[in-house]
XYZ file of C-alpha atoms in Angstrom:
768
model
C -1.096 11.479 9.259
C -2.990 13.961 11.135
C -5.559 14.012 8.216
C -5.847 10.353 8.675
C -6.485 10.400 12.369
C -9.107 13.268 11.952
C -10.786 11.174 9.197
C -11.087 8.059 11.303
C -12.373 10.062 14.272
C -14.991 11.857 12.117
C -16.036 8.646 10.626
C -16.346 6.591 13.860
C -17.571 8.928 16.470
C -21.164 9.338 15.230
C -21.431 5.714 14.465
C -20.418 4.775 17.950
C -22.514 7.348 19.568
C -25.582 6.174 17.703
C -24.913 2.394 18.691
C -24.252 3.342 22.274
C -27.765 4.912 22.446
C -29.427 1.821 20.970
C -27.718 -1.168 22.150
C -28.473 -2.781 25.674
C -25.215 -4.205 26.868
C -25.727 -7.278 29.084
C -23.892 -7.758 32.294
C -20.672 -9.705 31.452
C -19.559 -10.575 34.983
C -18.431 -14.230 35.426
C -21.030 -16.665 36.380
C -21.442 -20.269 37.104
C -22.949 -20.798 33.564
C -20.965 -23.653 31.762
C -21.060 -25.807 28.735
C -19.461 -29.267 28.544
C -19.530 -31.873 25.716
C -17.494 -33.852 23.073
C -17.107 -33.794 19.356
C -17.254 -36.763 17.187
C -16.498 -37.692 13.455
C -20.025 -38.186 12.068
C -18.904 -41.297 9.968
C -16.210 -42.960 12.022
C -17.659 -42.067 15.468
C -14.221 -41.164 16.736
C -13.603 -38.356 19.179
C -12.036 -35.470 17.453
C -9.130 -33.560 19.160
C -8.399 -29.991 18.700
C -11.867 -28.809 17.276
C -12.624 -25.163 17.970
C -15.775 -24.527 20.007
C -16.841 -20.844 20.419
C -19.809 -18.484 21.147
C -20.264 -16.724 17.870
C -19.928 -13.039 17.931
C -17.766 -13.086 21.126
C -14.100 -13.754 21.923
C -15.092 -16.674 24.022
C -13.869 -20.108 22.822
C -11.849 -23.233 23.419
C -10.717 -26.315 21.663
C -11.324 -29.907 22.405
C -8.665 -31.744 24.307
C -6.830 -34.919 22.932
C -9.877 -37.041 23.881
C -12.322 -34.741 22.005
C -13.929 -33.174 25.023
C -14.331 -29.564 25.959
C -15.494 -27.355 28.800
C -16.494 -23.650 28.588
C -17.121 -22.173 32.095
C -18.177 -18.890 33.647
C -20.019 -17.742 30.625
C -22.294 -14.534 30.397
C -25.877 -15.090 30.647
C -28.145 -14.709 27.569
C -28.822 -16.378 24.165
C -26.062 -17.225 21.980
C -25.032 -19.361 18.997
C -22.579 -22.184 19.903
C -20.380 -22.825 16.720
C -17.977 -25.774 15.894
C -15.342 -25.224 13.409
C -12.138 -26.806 12.105
C -10.204 -27.013 8.921
C -11.376 -29.884 6.843
C -14.904 -30.096 8.666
C -18.280 -28.549 8.004
C -19.144 -25.857 10.411
C -22.152 -26.646 12.820
C -24.082 -24.030 14.852
C -26.710 -24.490 17.691
C -28.713 -22.042 19.588
C -28.036 -22.090 23.448
C -29.387 -20.327 26.352
C -27.060 -19.625 29.392
C -28.328 -19.167 32.781
C -26.431 -18.486 35.989
C -25.584 -21.630 38.009
C -26.746 -24.042 35.120
C -24.396 -26.446 33.153
C -25.408 -27.442 29.585
C -24.138 -30.668 27.898
C -23.821 -30.074 23.980
C -22.391 -32.959 22.179
C -21.673 -32.726 18.282
C -21.137 -34.984 15.376
C -19.375 -33.081 12.583
C -18.879 -34.028 8.901
C -15.727 -33.724 7.053
C -15.730 -31.133 4.404
C -13.237 -32.514 1.856
C -14.086 -29.822 -0.882
C -13.650 -26.820 1.345
C -17.238 -25.779 1.130
C -17.475 -23.947 4.578
C -14.091 -22.432 4.749
C -13.994 -18.887 6.081
C -12.596 -16.272 3.754
C -11.956 -12.608 4.194
C -10.794 -11.301 0.825
C -14.287 -11.205 -0.885
C -15.726 -8.353 0.980
C -13.218 -7.539 3.846
C -15.245 -9.362 6.395
C -15.317 -13.080 7.601
C -17.739 -14.982 5.408
C -18.029 -18.670 4.245
C -16.754 -19.476 0.821
C -20.169 -20.729 -0.259
C -21.794 -17.279 0.745
C -18.997 -15.094 -0.564
C -20.026 -12.443 -3.145
C -17.163 -13.267 -5.338
C -15.080 -16.231 -5.983
C -12.304 -16.943 -3.465
C -9.898 -20.038 -3.769
C -8.033 -21.124 -0.702
C -4.537 -22.693 -0.382
C -4.327 -24.400 2.930
C -1.461 -26.099 4.880
C -2.636 -29.471 3.538
C -1.704 -28.468 0.029
C 1.520 -27.263 1.125
C 2.233 -30.579 2.770
C 0.982 -32.798 -0.128
C 3.045 -30.865 -2.685
C 6.220 -30.738 -0.484
C 6.047 -26.917 -0.789
C 8.200 -25.198 1.847
C 7.617 -21.643 0.672
C 4.713 -19.539 -0.715
C 6.235 -19.407 -4.254
C 6.032 -23.377 -4.335
C 2.542 -23.691 -3.030
C 0.891 -20.952 -5.261
C 1.460 -23.210 -8.536
C -1.448 -25.361 -7.088
C -4.094 -22.806 -7.691
C -6.264 -22.325 -10.827
C -5.514 -19.348 -12.854
C -2.190 -18.846 -11.052
C 1.393 -19.634 -12.248
C 4.673 -18.800 -10.525
C 7.983 -18.677 -12.737
C 11.600 -18.011 -12.396
C 12.816 -15.017 -14.471
C 16.636 -14.838 -13.720
C 19.478 -17.511 -13.824
C 21.603 -15.283 -11.794
C 19.405 -14.229 -8.796
C 16.658 -16.754 -9.171
C 13.861 -13.856 -8.748
C 10.409 -15.165 -9.117
C 7.148 -13.644 -9.882
C 3.517 -14.715 -9.670
C 1.150 -14.364 -12.839
C -2.574 -14.415 -12.546
C -5.055 -14.714 -15.412
C -2.283 -13.979 -18.065
C -0.927 -10.867 -16.290
C 2.392 -10.605 -14.906
C 3.635 -9.837 -11.221
C 2.943 -6.079 -10.920
C -0.714 -6.660 -11.612
C -1.264 -8.729 -8.476
C -1.639 -7.247 -5.089
C -0.059 -9.385 -2.282
C -1.316 -8.789 1.099
C -0.331 -10.012 4.592
C -3.404 -10.335 6.829
C -5.207 -8.097 4.339
C -2.710 -5.281 4.453
C -0.781 -4.036 1.409
C 2.752 -3.983 2.940
C 4.334 -6.166 0.228
C 6.116 -3.208 -1.488
C 7.509 -3.386 -5.072
C 10.964 -4.118 -3.652
C 10.014 -6.963 -1.386
C 7.765 -8.365 -4.218
C 10.911 -9.270 -6.232
C 12.231 -12.028 -3.911
C 9.548 -12.058 -1.066
C 7.456 -15.006 -2.726
C 10.508 -17.381 -1.782
C 11.042 -15.599 1.590
C 7.808 -16.511 3.142
C 7.762 -19.974 4.794
C 4.822 -22.235 4.783
C 4.964 -22.559 8.572
C 4.007 -18.927 8.790
C 0.878 -19.365 6.838
C -2.627 -20.379 8.027
C -4.025 -20.200 4.576
C -3.707 -18.113 1.444
C -6.797 -16.775 -0.190
C -6.665 -16.186 -4.074
C -9.261 -13.806 -5.620
C -8.757 -13.524 -9.271
C -9.931 -10.501 -11.219
C -9.668 -6.766 -10.302
C -9.681 -5.849 -6.661
C -8.659 -2.199 -6.477
C -12.119 -1.341 -5.178
C -11.089 -3.378 -1.998
C -7.329 -3.038 -1.776
C -6.084 -0.157 -3.899
C -3.417 0.006 -6.560
C -2.117 -2.866 -8.452
C -4.932 -5.289 -7.756
C -5.622 -5.715 -11.468
C -5.090 -9.352 -12.059
C -6.233 -10.239 -8.520
C -4.998 -10.417 -4.849
C -3.246 -12.877 -2.990
C -4.068 -12.660 0.788
C -1.543 -14.524 3.209
C -3.313 -15.024 6.421
C -0.783 -15.806 9.194
C -1.323 -18.550 11.619
C -2.935 -17.745 14.955
C -2.437 -19.884 18.149
C -5.122 -22.286 18.906
C -3.774 -24.724 21.391
C -0.376 -25.724 23.120
C 1.534 -27.573 20.528
C 4.870 -27.653 18.708
C 6.622 -28.881 15.497
C 10.106 -29.465 14.081
C 10.747 -30.284 10.519
C 13.703 -30.857 8.276
C 13.714 -31.738 4.518
C 16.807 -32.446 2.602
C 16.718 -32.237 -1.340
C 19.142 -33.299 -3.881
C 18.829 -30.822 -6.875
C 19.155 -32.831 -10.269
C 20.560 -35.799 -8.513
C 23.854 -33.835 -8.225
C 26.004 -32.498 -5.293
C 23.873 -29.402 -5.110
C 21.651 -29.735 -2.042
C 18.590 -27.875 -0.457
C 18.410 -28.157 3.407
C 15.169 -26.678 4.910
C 14.630 -26.731 8.745
C 11.491 -25.079 10.164
C 10.226 -24.992 13.780
C 7.001 -23.507 15.338
C 5.131 -23.632 18.592
C 1.837 -22.306 20.019
C 1.030 -21.389 23.592
C -2.537 -20.491 24.722
C -3.570 -19.612 28.300
C -6.199 -22.013 29.974
C -8.968 -19.455 29.620
C -8.027 -18.919 25.898
C -7.841 -15.190 26.584
C -4.126 -14.975 25.188
C -2.073 -16.830 22.873
C 1.267 -16.766 21.136
C 2.559 -18.598 17.901
C 6.232 -18.490 16.977
C 7.876 -19.842 13.949
C 11.220 -19.998 12.360
C 12.889 -21.306 9.188
C 16.495 -21.767 8.151
C 17.271 -22.637 4.514
C 20.511 -23.359 2.833
C 20.637 -24.113 -0.791
C 23.572 -24.693 -3.114
C 24.073 -23.258 -6.415
C 23.012 -25.292 -9.415
C 24.689 -25.337 -12.952
C 22.734 -27.417 -15.303
C 24.906 -27.135 -18.425
C 28.336 -27.120 -16.969
C 29.357 -23.852 -18.263
C 30.433 -22.584 -14.788
C 27.484 -20.106 -14.461
C 24.448 -20.847 -12.201
C 20.862 -21.793 -13.352
C 19.846 -21.561 -9.625
C 21.743 -19.208 -7.272
C 23.155 -20.041 -3.898
C 20.661 -19.260 -1.273
C 20.882 -18.683 2.535
C 17.643 -17.671 4.216
C 16.373 -17.333 7.869
C 13.010 -16.304 9.042
C 11.651 -15.789 12.532
C 8.351 -14.385 13.618
C 5.267 -14.436 15.752
C 1.530 -13.888 15.959
C -0.238 -13.345 19.311
C -3.521 -12.120 20.477
C -5.083 -10.865 23.806
C -8.848 -10.758 24.278
C -9.352 -7.452 26.079
C -13.155 -8.337 26.645
C -15.903 -10.575 25.619
C -16.423 -8.435 22.382
C -12.875 -7.079 21.699
C -9.497 -8.570 20.738
C -6.104 -7.144 20.052
C -3.755 -9.012 17.601
C -0.099 -8.381 16.817
C 2.213 -9.909 14.195
C 5.844 -9.560 13.649
C 8.380 -11.304 11.192
C 12.042 -10.955 10.405
C 13.719 -12.295 7.250
C 17.412 -12.369 6.591
C 18.446 -13.589 3.122
C 21.695 -14.008 1.059
C 21.620 -14.943 -2.651
C 24.375 -15.152 -5.119
C 24.450 -16.239 -8.802
C 26.758 -15.981 -11.801
C 30.281 -17.560 -11.684
C 33.205 -17.702 -9.317
C 30.831 -17.813 -6.362
C 33.791 -18.393 -3.969
C 35.191 -15.090 -4.822
C 34.063 -11.415 -4.145
C 31.531 -10.495 -6.770
C 33.616 -7.607 -8.416
C 36.232 -10.369 -9.226
C 33.698 -12.602 -11.144
C 32.903 -12.447 -14.936
C 29.098 -12.172 -14.018
C 27.698 -11.705 -10.491
C 24.443 -10.908 -8.870
C 24.556 -10.825 -5.181
C 21.931 -9.600 -2.716
C 21.546 -9.403 0.986
C 18.245 -8.637 2.388
C 17.094 -7.725 5.961
C 13.464 -7.379 6.323
C 11.366 -6.577 9.574
C 7.686 -6.266 9.282
C 4.610 -6.531 11.242
C 1.111 -5.161 12.064
C -1.422 -4.557 14.935
C -5.133 -4.720 14.814
C -7.894 -3.934 17.431
C -11.409 -5.454 16.744
C -14.473 -4.468 18.560
C -18.176 -5.714 18.026
C -21.561 -5.261 19.719
C -23.057 -8.061 21.583
C -25.728 -8.486 19.076
C -23.133 -8.356 16.130
C -24.950 -5.185 14.785
C -21.672 -3.420 14.250
C -17.928 -4.316 13.997
C -15.228 -1.772 14.265
C -11.457 -2.394 13.606
C -8.357 -0.205 13.584
C -5.181 -1.506 12.005
C -1.543 -0.588 11.270
C 1.225 -2.574 9.470
C 4.634 -1.680 8.425
C 7.712 -3.238 6.806
C 11.218 -2.130 6.258
C 13.516 -3.686 3.782
C 17.384 -3.016 3.701
C 19.234 -4.492 0.697
C 22.999 -4.485 -0.193
C 23.421 -5.507 -3.711
C 25.880 -6.176 -6.561
C 24.509 -6.332 -10.140
C 27.480 -6.472 -12.768
C 30.014 -8.345 -14.578
C 33.589 -8.038 -16.062
C 35.107 -7.724 -12.809
C 33.500 -4.271 -12.250
C 34.014 -2.607 -8.844
C 31.319 -0.024 -9.615
C 28.333 -2.235 -9.467
C 27.702 -2.332 -5.617
C 24.566 -0.659 -4.475
C 22.232 -0.241 -1.549
C 18.345 0.016 -1.380
C 16.199 0.945 1.545
C 12.280 0.756 1.677
C 9.800 1.637 4.207
C 6.216 0.789 3.721
C 3.617 1.884 6.258
C -0.222 1.898 6.271
C -2.837 2.653 8.879
C -6.617 2.637 8.843
C -10.011 1.940 10.224
C -13.103 -0.160 9.053
C -16.641 -0.117 10.250
C -19.368 -2.556 9.296
C -23.021 -2.161 10.270
C -25.618 -4.910 9.680
C -29.134 -3.839 8.723
C -32.002 -6.388 9.624
C -33.620 -4.946 6.446
C -32.237 -2.239 4.274
C -34.645 -1.217 1.374
C -35.531 -4.811 0.344
C -32.985 -7.283 2.071
C -30.828 -7.638 5.024
C -27.470 -6.062 4.293
C -23.989 -5.202 5.559
C -22.708 -1.540 5.084
C -18.768 -1.460 5.076
C -16.887 1.818 5.103
C -13.455 2.861 6.031
C -10.325 4.986 5.380
C -6.553 4.125 4.874
C -3.382 5.918 4.570
C -0.282 4.327 2.997
C 3.295 5.538 2.469
C 6.334 3.900 0.830
C 9.734 5.633 0.911
C 12.273 4.121 -1.254
C 16.034 4.966 -1.912
C 18.110 3.084 -4.377
C 21.721 3.948 -4.984
C 24.519 2.455 -7.265
C 27.266 4.802 -6.451
C 29.832 3.777 -9.066
C 27.461 4.480 -11.890
C 25.659 7.620 -10.521
C 22.395 5.640 -10.541
C 20.228 7.131 -7.838
C 16.375 6.628 -7.417
C 14.393 8.227 -4.541
C 10.775 7.698 -4.437
C 8.131 8.485 -1.973
C 4.476 7.327 -2.426
C 1.706 8.627 -0.298
C -1.823 7.368 -0.899
C -4.999 8.575 1.061
C -8.029 6.217 0.505
C -11.748 5.823 1.598
C -14.084 2.990 0.636
C -17.683 2.174 0.922
C -19.713 -0.694 -0.008
C -23.139 -2.244 0.796
C -23.848 -5.881 0.376
C -27.611 -7.127 0.503
C -27.415 -10.780 1.212
C -29.448 -13.878 2.231
C -29.127 -17.503 1.586
C -30.194 -17.118 -1.970
C -28.915 -13.754 -3.105
C -26.140 -11.483 -2.776
C -25.994 -8.028 -4.276
C -22.827 -5.877 -3.535
C -21.982 -2.507 -4.933
C -19.079 -0.400 -3.653
C -16.276 2.079 -4.619
C -12.969 3.130 -3.348
C -11.281 6.588 -3.859
C -7.536 6.801 -3.813
C -5.529 10.010 -3.970
C -1.911 9.129 -5.144
C 0.673 11.809 -4.787
C 2.153 10.959 -8.222
C -1.234 11.756 -9.879
C -2.901 15.143 -9.831
C -6.440 13.659 -9.627
C -8.428 11.295 -7.588
C -8.986 7.581 -8.852
C -12.362 6.088 -8.226
C -12.596 2.325 -8.553
C -16.121 0.885 -8.525
C -17.100 -2.822 -8.114
C -20.358 -4.721 -8.318
C -20.971 -8.384 -7.482
C -23.972 -10.526 -7.865
C -24.374 -14.119 -6.348
C -27.384 -16.244 -6.921
C -28.017 -19.730 -5.247
C -30.748 -21.441 -7.223
C -30.038 -24.415 -4.884
C -28.077 -24.821 -1.662
C -25.186 -26.516 -3.568
C -25.072 -24.216 -6.596
C -23.526 -20.642 -6.705
C -23.720 -18.416 -9.798
C -21.693 -15.302 -9.749
C -21.283 -12.278 -11.882
C -18.503 -9.565 -11.149
C -17.306 -6.302 -12.409
C -14.401 -4.342 -11.029
C -11.942 -1.695 -12.162
C -8.238 -1.268 -11.180
C -5.254 0.997 -11.738
C -1.335 1.053 -11.572
C 0.392 4.265 -10.552
C 2.976 5.640 -13.041
C 5.868 5.223 -10.497
C 9.415 5.031 -11.833
C 10.483 2.307 -9.416
C 8.682 -1.219 -9.507
C 9.749 -4.603 -9.116
C 11.443 -4.297 -12.513
C 14.135 -2.344 -10.989
C 15.649 -5.856 -11.241
C 16.306 -5.880 -15.035
C 17.996 -9.059 -16.231
C 21.408 -8.207 -17.728
C 23.373 -9.449 -20.642
C 27.024 -9.739 -19.914
C 26.598 -7.943 -16.588
C 25.336 -4.649 -18.293
C 23.774 -2.413 -15.612
C 20.423 -0.924 -16.707
C 17.761 1.371 -15.206
C 14.273 2.459 -16.072
C 12.998 5.937 -16.506
C 9.521 7.300 -16.835
C 8.494 8.659 -20.337
C 7.357 12.220 -20.236
C 3.659 12.562 -19.301
C 3.341 8.730 -18.313
C -0.209 8.123 -17.134
C -1.636 5.593 -14.874
C -2.590 2.280 -16.186
C -6.259 1.408 -15.846
C -8.330 -1.827 -16.098
C -11.725 -3.063 -16.383
C -12.597 -6.624 -15.309
C -15.525 -8.869 -15.891
C -16.149 -12.444 -14.696
C -18.850 -14.960 -14.498
C -18.792 -18.412 -12.713
C -20.733 -21.438 -11.737
C -19.598 -23.248 -8.587
C -21.415 -26.544 -8.052
C -21.275 -29.088 -4.948
C -22.683 -32.631 -4.999
C -22.718 -35.667 -2.718
C -22.961 -39.097 -3.964
C -23.211 -41.297 -0.936
C -19.664 -41.334 0.586
C -18.317 -39.113 -2.453
C -18.049 -35.251 -2.310
C -17.580 -33.390 -5.496
C -17.127 -29.814 -6.586
C -16.909 -28.196 -10.038
C -16.103 -24.787 -11.080
C -16.222 -22.883 -14.379
C -15.295 -19.310 -14.582
C -15.019 -16.932 -17.598
C -12.907 -13.776 -17.383
C -12.192 -10.701 -19.576
C -9.818 -7.708 -18.569
C -9.268 -4.737 -20.687
C -6.011 -2.726 -19.875
C -5.977 0.922 -20.960
C -2.648 2.818 -21.309
C -0.805 -0.266 -20.609
C 2.738 0.027 -19.355
C 5.438 -1.275 -21.630
C 9.262 -1.162 -21.247
C 11.301 -0.211 -24.320
C 14.948 -0.354 -25.084
C 16.350 3.056 -25.908
C 19.991 1.902 -26.761
C 21.012 4.989 -24.806
C 23.820 4.569 -22.426
C 24.540 7.248 -19.582
C 27.577 6.934 -17.356
C 27.756 3.323 -18.493
C 24.160 2.502 -17.563
C 21.723 1.160 -20.151
C 18.563 3.254 -20.172
C 15.260 1.552 -20.610
C 12.005 3.598 -20.701
C 8.582 2.926 -19.251
C 5.744 4.372 -21.515
C 2.036 3.879 -22.091
C 1.193 1.385 -24.841
C -1.891 1.078 -26.919
C -3.900 -1.121 -24.568
C -4.306 -4.893 -23.996
C -6.925 -7.546 -23.593
C -6.848 -10.727 -21.735
C -9.614 -13.309 -21.861
C -10.179 -16.839 -21.081
C -11.873 -19.361 -18.676
C -10.757 -21.450 -15.901
C -12.020 -24.942 -14.820
C -11.480 -26.836 -11.632
C -12.748 -29.943 -10.258
C -12.579 -31.809 -6.891
C -13.575 -35.319 -6.024
C -13.169 -36.941 -2.671
C -14.214 -40.483 -1.207
C -14.255 -40.370 2.608
C -10.815 -39.426 3.664
C -9.466 -42.336 1.476
C -8.852 -40.727 -1.781
C -8.984 -37.155 -2.835
C -8.403 -35.685 -6.526
C -8.139 -32.173 -7.464
C -7.214 -30.446 -10.870
C -7.601 -27.191 -12.472
C -6.688 -25.736 -15.963
C -6.864 -22.090 -17.435
C -7.205 -21.363 -21.122
C -6.595 -17.915 -22.210
C -5.608 -15.418 -24.822
C -3.487 -12.274 -24.017
C -2.818 -9.651 -26.722
C -1.873 -6.027 -27.003
C -4.178 -3.899 -29.070
C -1.423 -2.924 -31.403
C 2.163 -4.692 -31.804
C 4.400 -3.287 -29.187
C 8.077 -2.530 -29.819
C 10.231 -4.301 -27.249
C 13.711 -4.230 -29.125
C 15.383 -1.861 -31.453
C 16.201 -4.827 -33.766
C 13.404 -7.370 -33.458
C 9.963 -7.104 -34.828
C 7.099 -5.650 -32.538
C 4.899 -8.269 -30.971
C 1.184 -8.259 -30.318
C 1.219 -11.278 -28.011
C 2.038 -10.524 -24.438
C 5.239 -12.318 -23.440
C 5.349 -15.187 -20.950
C 1.661 -15.971 -21.251
C 0.796 -19.488 -22.179
C -2.599 -20.104 -23.756
C -3.218 -23.068 -21.420
C -1.737 -24.072 -18.001
C -2.993 -26.102 -15.065
C -2.303 -28.296 -12.045
C -3.485 -31.345 -10.343
C -3.135 -33.286 -7.000
C -4.100 -36.802 -5.905
C -3.824 -38.289 -2.495
C -4.392 -41.737 -1.255
C -4.663 -42.666 2.362
C -5.214 -46.377 2.738
C -4.573 -46.235 6.439
C -4.653 -43.253 8.755
C -0.752 -43.177 9.150
C 0.124 -43.537 5.526
C -0.288 -40.876 2.843
C 0.754 -41.115 -0.856
C 0.557 -38.056 -3.022
C 1.052 -37.254 -6.670
C 0.922 -33.696 -8.020
C 1.801 -31.736 -10.930
C 1.568 -28.597 -13.057
C 1.354 -28.163 -16.753
C 2.627 -25.063 -18.643
C 1.850 -24.712 -22.346
C 4.038 -23.070 -24.996
C 4.591 -19.317 -24.730
C 6.590 -16.387 -26.128
C 9.811 -15.511 -24.339
C 12.419 -12.802 -24.960
C 16.020 -13.880 -25.916
C 18.293 -10.963 -25.872
C 21.496 -10.701 -28.065
C 24.729 -11.688 -26.393
C 25.157 -15.404 -26.589
C 22.996 -15.167 -29.698
C 23.630 -12.887 -32.514
C 20.420 -10.867 -32.381
C 17.254 -10.141 -30.254
C 14.709 -12.750 -30.908
C 11.255 -13.828 -29.576
C 11.340 -17.652 -28.984
C 8.344 -19.804 -28.731
C 9.002 -22.455 -26.041
C 8.019 -25.952 -25.769
C 5.267 -27.036 -23.101
C 6.221 -28.791 -19.765
C 4.540 -31.223 -17.432
C 6.180 -31.145 -14.150
C 5.256 -34.261 -11.961
C 5.971 -34.995 -8.206
C 5.507 -37.892 -5.855
C 5.509 -38.023 -1.963
C 4.943 -40.701 0.402
C 4.714 -40.188 4.370
C 4.208 -42.378 7.277
C 3.281 -41.195 10.908
C 4.461 -43.014 13.852
C 2.874 -42.398 17.379
C 5.826 -42.395 19.682
C 4.463 -40.897 22.987
C 1.041 -39.917 23.909
C 0.225 -37.060 21.384
C 3.740 -36.841 19.941
C 4.020 -37.997 16.427
C 7.094 -38.670 14.275
C 6.635 -38.467 10.401
C 9.004 -39.832 7.838
C 8.605 -38.937 3.925
C 10.289 -39.176 0.826
C 9.705 -38.226 -2.744
C 10.521 -36.989 -6.058
C 9.951 -33.666 -7.704
C 9.937 -33.142 -11.391
C 9.765 -36.834 -11.879
C 10.382 -36.857 -15.757
C 13.106 -34.038 -15.595
C 10.984 -31.612 -17.621
C 13.657 -28.818 -17.647
C 14.852 -26.159 -20.074
C 17.556 -27.395 -22.527
C 18.683 -24.325 -24.347
C 20.226 -21.996 -21.645
C 22.615 -19.469 -22.835
C 26.161 -20.186 -21.887
C 29.080 -18.151 -20.682
C 29.730 -14.426 -19.840
C 27.488 -13.046 -22.558
C 24.348 -15.134 -21.750
C 20.924 -13.345 -21.278
C 20.164 -14.264 -17.699
C 16.458 -13.424 -18.220
C 16.314 -16.323 -20.857
C 14.871 -18.979 -18.506
C 11.503 -20.653 -18.597
C 9.645 -23.831 -17.603
C 9.833 -25.550 -14.193
C 12.158 -23.858 -11.411
C 14.303 -26.885 -10.874
C 15.175 -30.283 -12.533
C 14.384 -33.728 -11.242
C 15.126 -33.658 -7.540
C 14.976 -36.194 -4.658
C 13.949 -35.293 -1.194
C 13.579 -36.978 2.287
C 12.138 -35.448 5.358
C 11.386 -35.890 9.102
C 8.885 -34.215 11.220
C 8.111 -34.239 15.078
C 4.913 -32.693 16.211
C 3.061 -32.623 19.556
């Protein structure tokens, strides 16, 4: 930690000193310089409420009121850019000159951006930039998509992104993992507000624990990202941006779902509120969710296909603008979860034939301080995040009293980032980004009855440097990140290079190269090993296990067009990833103190390649269509042994050659919204372990089309208070697995396809 603080000080002191000598800071005392105005919809000419108006490069801003008007008062003198932004609308900027004692009237007409052209993203280069100008391709999952698809958690919403698939991997505990570009969960780095505090342990069940009302947007960047965010960002990164308060508001929502049309129900209640001071200097956003889901047994054998679930989440995000050019942000969340699967759920787990029971208590959060110069020449950030997980567990069967366990995990990271903008560096304007980070993960896992004990401490010291030359037509980015991992005796260097070319304003062509790595740690998300008949298992590292490395290449064309009242977007992306010394898990048939030993070793390597297509079409706000598909090929270089009795396989398990999604919304009147959505999962290869079946076998599954429908209507009941009622069906044609194992000897990992059968839901929402 001392080394980190010293590094940050050494990095920042000369930079700050140099800037202090060259920047003329204007007097920022309050004056009677004001701006008033209103914001209209360019097409309908309606006044727009709750649109953000800000002086670009400062912390000064406000939102329009319920009538679409705004007032900025006592502003600093000088020349500024007045910026108008809102989700779903194109950003508008205007130069203004502020003088003491003068009031300007600045009125705006803004146009709907129905294909998310001007949305702000961070994940492409660690700085805010519009999606159009980002050096690498970033897809955005916004709150509207969560609402359209009736997704109450992160895991449900992620299915509606190109190149991304979320699947359930256990009938007992219902653990889910995200797969990007044909690679499974450990290859994707999950971030909360750009910080990698989503540890291997929290990654097992965390996708289902993060509620939608905690999220402002989710940024999905496919392809290697280790040069930006460190270990495990091989398939891509998922950056969860939490909600920041914008105005005084509140919302209460409840959704009731009947699973399979049976007596199994899922009740989900969420609440959130925002409070912002009149001068917009401080704000607080608080949120909470309570979820209670019954277990579901599809085939009537007395064993769950979906576990019982109780989940509570509370949290907040707040900010305080310490000056015109500095801001302090704080985020905190607490998640409490109970889940139980198997049989005899009304009895203690050690009295059941098969039981997996887990109780999680998670506390996490972060703090960030941002400082910029008045002319936006430099931006400096200090940040720190942490998350602690406490888990009580039972994995076992056969009325085994020894299968209780406890796991604790503390993840901490801190660092600093500095960005300097050159008016011209060599041949073009550029942004130089540099920084240092330190992260630590301390985990202990104990199953006392089986003498199974794992203690793992991971310390990583990192430094990164990149420069992006950019203008409206070109972006050229080169950079690298150095990571020193305590489980490796050498420094890992991950370079990246990105090229963006805009031959026209509405066409983006991109080329990207990046490398990545995964450290050879013993504990990963696969500490959860699905069991057969309640057999307890653990994973050990093979002698001389090396880190897994990757090389990723991608090329894309992103095209936007307008046809009168229509807006359209078409995306085509090709990708190729080569994995070296790939990690594989192999059965050893060895038992130690009653525990089945599995071994993680280096395989021969693997290659994943394919292309993704996505299209969006919108006609005003009346009709919006969106669809995406990924066609891919995932193969090991040589057949890899996965069972002592079954043949080795060259094809990577659980990687369909084609998968995709679609959404369609129709809004005939402003209050009524009708939505259809769906996902398609092609045939894939799945492991089926002996127990219920005689021998281990690799099964080729059928394909699935999971369709959903939702209709909602908004009632204005008092001033700005709105009541919404909604109903719908998920998995409309009941595309669900039909060959589950039955009874005590079932393979709980033999599960594939949609997460739930046909289910009916109804909901109510009150917002103001």
